[in-house]
Amino acid sequence: MTIQSDPIQSDHSEITLPRTLTGFNATMIGLGAMIGAGVFVLTGIATGEAGSAAIIAFALNGIVTTFTAFSYAELASSIPEAGGGFAFVKRAFPGVTGFVSGWMLWFAYTVACSLYAVAFGGYFVELLESYFPPVYHSLVGLIGHSGAIIIFTFAISAFFVTLNVVGADVTGKAENVITLAKIAVLGLFIAFGLAAIRGNPELAKANFTPLLPKGLGGVIVAMGLTFIAFEGYDLIATVSEEIKNPTKTIPIATFASLWTAVIIYLLILFVSIGAVDPTRFLDVYNKLPEQLPAELGARVLDVTDPAVNTVWEILGTYKETGIVRAAENFMPSVGVLIIVFGGLLSTMSALNATVMASSRVAFSMGRQRMLPPRLAIIHPLRRTPHIAVLVTGVILVAMAVTVPIEVVGSAASLLFLLSFVLVNLSMIRIRRNEPELKGFKAPLFPLLPILGVISNLGLAIFQFTFQPMAWYISLGWIAVGFVIYYTYTTRVEAAEVPRETLIVHEEVLAVKEYSVLLPLANERQAHQLTILGSAIAKEKDGEVLALHVVRLPVQLSLTEARHFLAQGKPLMDAAIEEARAFEVPVHTMIRVGRQVDSAIIDTARERDSNLILLGWPGYTQSHNVAFGNIIDLLAKNPPCDIAVVRFRRREAPQRILIPTAGGLHAQLAIELAIAQARQYDRQYPGRRPTVTLLYVAREGANSGAMAGGYELLRSLAAGFDYPLEVLVVTAPDVATGILREAEEYNLVIMGAAEERLFEQRLFGSISEQIARECSKTVIMVKRHQGPVVSWLRRLLMPGSAAAN
């Protein structure tokens, strides 16, 4: 009987976005989001909390943010998918953790949109009030001051939502223009400030003395309050699917945007503190008491009051308008107009970038079926996720006009910190599990992501001390996410089960109850594994399932899988050739997927395989894995029995050695050894191989230990109908004894060790050492027992065995 499968059948076509954004566009998106309203609002607040050391707080935040920026640069260049941090966390931690990361990021970006929209409305109304009084009074007379802010908030939100619906190319060009204009405005502010400092350097020195007026505690408080100003470079990752040449472009754009923003921040802090003359500042406002903020009160009228003779005290008192007051101190009379105009540009560029980023997170979650799939619909003409953009726009407007933004904004900052913790953890896991990914590689691995986890988590915990409501809101939002995941997402995933792999070829000659699955990577391995697998299948009256998995890059759609059909044909032919000598039927399959280990596991479960036989070359490309990424993932929790073969020079299996100390896995090792011996005996009658069970006792062991070893081996041998020899030897350690005895044999088969729970290795430290150092072919085997049974055995066992 021959069954041919249809090469490509899939109910889900992959939805992708066009690559239209250049490296300059990407840099401007990150820079525009970072240099937003935060630099205007937080300068005065930060100096009030940390004094002149606010500049240190900003510099430290730049360093802390760089740790996470390395993770974003590596992951976004290697996995350029829409969704950014959500896509990375979902890949590393699929399931509810991946969902919650996307849910948090969507909320955080959308709230940031609301903050920028409201800030724009406030700046615009202030502009009207200061420079266009008739228009302002007419408008306020109709709808009031708050109503005017709401009108302009809605207008700017609608404008940028529409712009994002039009297309990423148009959005990117708009972001370029706005961001460059904003940098020009800030450049004027910095230039005037530096000129003032050059003219009076002694004043700048006095303003920065002492450098830590509120101690390190004030610096830490300022870091927590201003961290939101350093969020923005991560938006580049959310649109990475739309960036040209992402592997090279994304790391450059990430660090260029981050450190350009950090330098601008430090220069703004430097001139805001160093260029202000407190005496001149107070003289100006003594003449204009009606313009004083209520919280400053009459203190400012007393120029001898030391509290207000301190620059950082003055800026801190004015809080969000501190930078405007500083501009009035050392810029021409149009300074306020310039700064207000800069504030408008900043909120516009930040709003534009965050609308784009938040909608891409919603789009990615819809594409993954974690949220309604309509969010993943792309406009047929504009090629934008227009529904995701519109839904995000509705949410941001609703929050801007109804929710107390100050508290929710703090929650958004907290959720960004928690999301960055997950991204750093994901970078560690993906680097270790997928070392073959191409792209930028962060240095000093894993030190930088670990520092990112510690610093971000520390700031998040510290935030509870000055804004506990942010934690309550964040936990509430996460709880809603859990409800949606378990009531909607899991149900949709169970109903749809979108295929992550596709079978492009399958041929079945016969259906047998016992199946040996052979994942084949090259022709040499195909010949070697099929010889071993066919001997086992023959003994069990079973079949060989030869599988070749082609790992498809993320840039290609699964529907392009048919192009890889010819790649696996020589391997299938090699397997058929070797199995024919044993008269064993061969079931062949070529599969294409994103993850090789997932494709092997899926095949083993779908075809109900009894044994997976894997080849290992004896080395790995990463020191973080024992046998290579694929074998490590399979061996930790195999779907059936598993055997890993370390091939050496091919020898006839006339003498087979089984080192053992008993246990479940030893039974499987003996079964496979007997299968090899019997098949060799059938091929060469009269040359029946010997199979020897070996027990190694440590030197100096008493006679009781030696007798116990003999008794253990005899009891094992009694359970099989093939003559098994027993051998007990002494050695300085178990590994040395096995390696010494193995030189007299042609093949070594070892069961995995039953190690303690927190000492777990894939096959046990002894087995892994033998596989690496033995000059003979070594087969390590592991009996399938299920995760619960395996965990209980390792938890309850009194000690570890050498080899089972």
XYZ file of C-alpha atoms in Angstrom, residues 58-419:
362
model
C 19.204 60.799 33.492
C 22.678 59.412 32.727
C 22.075 56.333 34.901
C 18.707 55.754 33.236
C 20.509 55.868 29.902
C 22.888 53.135 31.066
C 20.068 51.021 32.525
C 18.083 51.366 29.308
C 21.090 50.335 27.229
C 21.075 46.877 28.841
C 17.594 46.241 27.477
C 18.403 47.979 24.175
C 21.005 45.284 23.482
C 18.311 42.631 23.916
C 15.928 44.486 21.599
C 18.631 44.977 18.972
C 19.572 41.292 18.934
C 16.025 39.944 18.938
C 14.550 42.424 16.445
C 17.403 41.898 13.955
C 17.123 38.103 14.256
C 13.307 37.903 14.398
C 11.964 40.898 12.408
C 8.265 40.441 13.146
C 5.566 43.013 13.925
C 4.799 43.170 17.627
C 8.294 43.768 19.001
C 8.633 42.681 22.612
C 5.413 40.674 22.422
C 6.701 38.623 19.490
C 9.957 37.876 21.328
C 8.349 36.873 24.633
C 5.769 34.701 22.870
C 8.543 32.897 20.999
C 10.526 32.269 24.181
C 7.600 31.660 26.533
C 4.577 30.536 24.493
C 1.181 30.404 26.131
C -0.128 32.711 28.798
C 3.212 34.474 29.412
C 3.460 35.487 25.758
C -0.150 36.671 25.775
C 0.276 38.749 28.938
C 3.401 40.430 27.524
C 1.465 41.571 24.458
C -1.508 42.582 26.579
C 0.731 44.727 28.819
C 2.527 46.363 25.901
C -0.694 47.227 24.080
C -2.018 48.901 27.230
C 1.245 50.731 27.926
C 1.631 52.067 24.372
C -2.026 53.081 24.159
C -1.883 54.945 27.484
C 1.292 56.661 26.278
C -0.710 57.750 23.210
C -3.358 59.223 25.516
C -0.741 61.073 27.537
C 0.790 62.634 24.423
C -2.618 63.566 23.025
C -3.681 65.290 26.250
C -0.285 67.027 26.503
C -0.726 68.353 22.963
C -4.179 69.675 23.845
C -2.799 71.442 26.915
C 0.163 72.993 25.052
C -2.057 74.141 22.203
C -4.553 75.811 24.540
C -1.643 77.519 26.345
C -0.385 78.756 22.982
C -3.785 80.232 22.181
C -4.063 81.821 25.613
C -0.629 83.463 25.433
C -0.482 84.589 21.813
C -4.036 84.507 20.471
C -6.206 85.768 23.375
C -9.314 86.613 21.304
C -9.460 83.088 19.862
C -8.839 81.568 23.259
C -11.530 83.576 25.045
C -14.102 82.891 22.327
C -13.419 79.160 22.486
C -13.439 79.012 26.282
C -16.649 80.987 26.347
C -18.324 78.252 24.313
C -16.945 75.023 25.811
C -14.717 76.018 28.740
C -10.964 75.522 29.286
C -11.206 71.757 29.793
C -13.530 71.432 26.819
C -10.979 73.212 24.638
C -8.273 70.768 25.689
C -10.576 67.831 24.897
C -11.372 69.231 21.436
C -7.708 69.546 20.467
C -6.906 66.186 22.075
C -9.530 64.536 19.899
C -8.414 66.443 16.788
C -4.739 65.494 17.036
C -5.635 61.873 17.846
C -7.928 61.627 14.822
C -5.254 63.172 12.609
C -2.526 60.692 13.507
C -4.877 57.697 13.523
C -5.857 58.657 9.972
C -2.208 59.130 9.043
C -1.382 55.632 10.296
C -4.281 54.173 8.318
C -2.917 55.812 5.167
C 0.368 53.894 5.357
C 3.653 53.268 7.151
C 5.579 55.030 4.387
C 3.582 58.237 4.874
C 3.761 57.823 8.652
C 7.536 57.421 8.506
C 7.975 60.542 6.347
C 5.765 62.555 8.709
C 7.798 61.304 11.670
C 11.030 62.382 9.942
C 9.795 65.950 9.419
C 8.332 66.365 12.921
C 11.320 64.838 14.718
C 13.899 66.911 12.820
C 11.934 70.085 13.539
C 11.701 69.164 17.211
C 15.440 68.514 17.441
C 16.057 71.908 15.810
C 13.941 73.621 18.481
C 15.743 71.839 21.287
C 19.031 72.626 19.576
C 18.240 76.339 19.839
C 17.447 75.932 23.544
C 20.747 74.119 24.127
C 22.734 76.603 22.028
C 21.461 79.626 23.970
C 22.091 77.809 27.239
C 25.661 76.869 26.330
C 26.331 80.468 25.246
C 25.101 81.698 28.630
C 27.336 79.203 30.457
C 30.331 80.209 28.339
C 29.725 83.800 29.331
C 29.509 83.000 33.056
C 31.203 79.667 33.871
C 31.437 80.508 37.570
C 27.632 80.633 37.742
C 27.360 77.149 36.233
C 29.936 75.852 38.721
C 27.984 77.369 41.608
C 24.675 75.918 40.353
C 26.161 72.395 40.351
C 27.561 72.766 43.889
C 26.831 70.566 45.763
C 26.313 67.911 43.118
C 24.196 65.651 45.351
C 22.088 68.027 47.452
C 19.487 65.325 48.169
C 21.836 62.353 48.261
C 21.630 59.107 46.303
C 18.025 58.626 47.456
C 16.967 61.655 45.449
C 18.772 60.288 42.389
C 16.913 56.966 42.646
C 13.544 58.719 43.014
C 14.312 60.836 39.935
C 15.287 57.715 37.986
C 11.947 56.092 38.750
C 9.990 59.204 37.804
C 11.851 59.829 34.532
C 12.248 56.297 33.180
C 9.237 56.762 30.890
C 11.296 59.359 28.983
C 13.658 56.561 27.885
C 10.911 54.405 26.399
C 10.769 54.735 22.631
C 13.681 52.897 21.019
C 11.695 49.696 21.529
C 9.092 51.004 19.075
C 11.587 50.198 16.322
C 11.135 46.512 17.148
C 7.349 46.758 16.903
C 7.626 47.848 13.234
C 10.622 45.623 12.372
C 8.496 43.681 9.871
C 8.249 46.899 7.830
C 11.962 47.844 7.950
C 14.215 47.249 4.963
C 17.275 45.037 5.578
C 16.309 44.547 9.248
C 19.366 42.471 10.221
C 21.728 45.432 9.761
C 19.336 48.348 10.055
C 17.629 47.617 13.390
C 20.707 47.511 15.697
C 22.049 50.742 14.190
C 18.679 52.499 14.452
C 18.150 51.261 18.025
C 21.414 52.568 19.455
C 21.437 55.706 17.298
C 18.004 56.758 18.532
C 18.712 55.834 22.164
C 22.019 57.624 22.597
C 21.053 60.623 20.503
C 18.134 61.064 22.893
C 20.337 60.503 25.961
C 22.843 63.131 24.783
C 20.036 65.616 24.110
C 18.558 64.925 27.554
C 21.893 65.497 29.290
C 22.520 68.728 27.395
C 19.041 70.007 28.274
C 19.589 69.202 31.968
C 23.054 70.758 31.852
C 21.897 74.118 30.461
C 18.616 74.144 32.432
C 20.637 74.008 35.654
C 23.931 75.627 34.675
C 22.677 78.608 32.634
C 20.010 79.944 35.024
C 20.881 82.982 37.123
C 18.680 82.665 40.257
C 18.883 86.391 41.013
C 17.793 87.424 37.535
C 15.138 84.738 37.605
C 13.661 86.095 40.828
C 13.933 89.715 39.753
C 11.848 88.964 36.669
C 9.101 87.324 38.688
C 9.135 89.928 41.448
C 7.868 92.272 38.753
C 5.232 89.825 37.524
C 3.634 88.306 40.648
C 0.392 87.577 38.865
C 2.232 85.019 36.699
C 3.522 83.065 39.669
C 2.176 79.555 40.220
C 0.048 79.254 43.338
C 2.298 76.592 44.880
C 5.263 78.994 44.897
C 3.357 81.530 46.985
C 4.954 84.613 48.491
C 8.322 82.896 49.065
C 9.570 84.070 45.677
C 9.120 87.713 46.631
C 11.862 87.338 49.239
C 15.084 87.209 47.250
C 17.028 86.545 50.450
C 15.197 83.246 51.061
C 17.897 80.546 50.551
C 15.277 78.005 49.502
C 14.515 79.923 46.334
C 18.085 81.028 45.655
C 18.805 77.445 44.563
C 18.281 76.795 40.844
C 17.061 73.236 41.277
C 14.574 74.401 43.930
C 13.184 76.983 41.510
C 12.849 74.532 38.613
C 11.377 71.896 40.909
C 8.784 74.313 42.212
C 7.552 75.079 38.705
C 7.549 71.304 37.885
C 6.324 70.636 34.319
C 6.820 74.290 33.287
C 10.336 74.443 34.724
C 11.979 74.201 31.307
C 9.829 77.105 30.047
C 10.882 79.251 32.988
C 14.528 78.336 32.324
C 14.157 79.380 28.681
C 12.801 82.773 29.761
C 15.906 83.195 31.887
C 18.541 82.946 29.148
C 16.682 83.085 25.795
C 15.199 86.082 23.964
C 11.598 87.140 24.557
C 10.365 84.591 22.055
C 11.794 81.804 24.202
C 8.428 80.754 25.585
C 6.948 80.596 22.089
C 9.840 78.459 20.896
C 9.571 76.036 23.804
C 5.791 75.768 23.538
C 6.189 75.106 19.821
C 8.777 72.463 20.666
C 6.340 70.915 23.122
C 3.716 70.700 20.391
C 6.167 69.055 18.015
C 7.331 66.640 20.719
C 3.850 65.461 21.601
C 2.969 65.151 17.909
C 5.980 62.992 17.020
C 5.589 60.841 20.142
C 1.882 60.382 19.459
C 2.569 59.440 15.842
C 5.181 56.833 16.792
C 3.198 55.283 19.640
C -0.020 55.015 17.600
C 1.997 53.060 15.058
C 3.615 50.864 17.715
C 0.485 50.115 19.746
C -1.513 49.197 16.649
C 1.259 46.804 15.539
C 1.085 45.002 18.875
C -2.695 44.605 18.450
C -2.140 43.479 14.842
C 0.415 40.874 15.930
C -1.863 39.507 18.668
C -4.719 39.286 16.177
C -2.477 37.476 13.684
C -1.538 35.005 16.407
C -5.292 34.455 17.149
C -4.723 35.705 20.709
C -7.202 38.516 20.112
C -9.972 38.634 17.476
C -8.379 37.952 14.071
C -10.073 40.984 12.533
C -7.301 43.026 14.160
C -4.887 41.335 11.736
C -6.743 42.377 8.564
C -4.546 44.437 6.221
C -6.091 47.119 3.994
C -5.994 45.858 0.379
C -4.769 49.197 -0.995
C -2.942 50.905 1.871
C -1.296 47.682 3.135
C -1.766 48.805 6.745
C -3.492 47.054 9.682
C -6.268 49.634 9.542
C -8.653 47.891 11.945
C -5.947 47.565 14.619
C -5.121 51.258 14.132
C -8.776 52.311 14.424
C -9.448 50.191 17.516
C -6.315 51.590 19.171
C -7.460 55.097 18.249
C -10.858 54.603 19.849
C -9.280 53.320 23.073
C -6.721 56.136 23.305
C -9.375 58.849 22.797
C -11.698 57.237 25.341
C -8.912 57.043 27.917
C -7.704 60.571 27.203
C -11.091 62.174 27.898
C -12.423 59.921 30.680
C -9.586 58.367 32.732
C -7.322 60.168 35.249
C -4.272 60.041 33.028
C -1.687 60.881 35.704
C -2.198 57.628 37.616
C -2.740 55.469 34.531
C 0.404 56.988 33.031
C 2.387 55.750 36.022
C 0.883 52.312 35.461
C 2.022 52.453 31.838
C 5.576 53.181 32.999
C 5.392 50.216 35.371
C 4.111 47.909 32.625
C 6.966 48.989 30.359
C 9.431 48.032 33.099
C 7.808 44.616 33.592
C 7.697 44.075 29.826
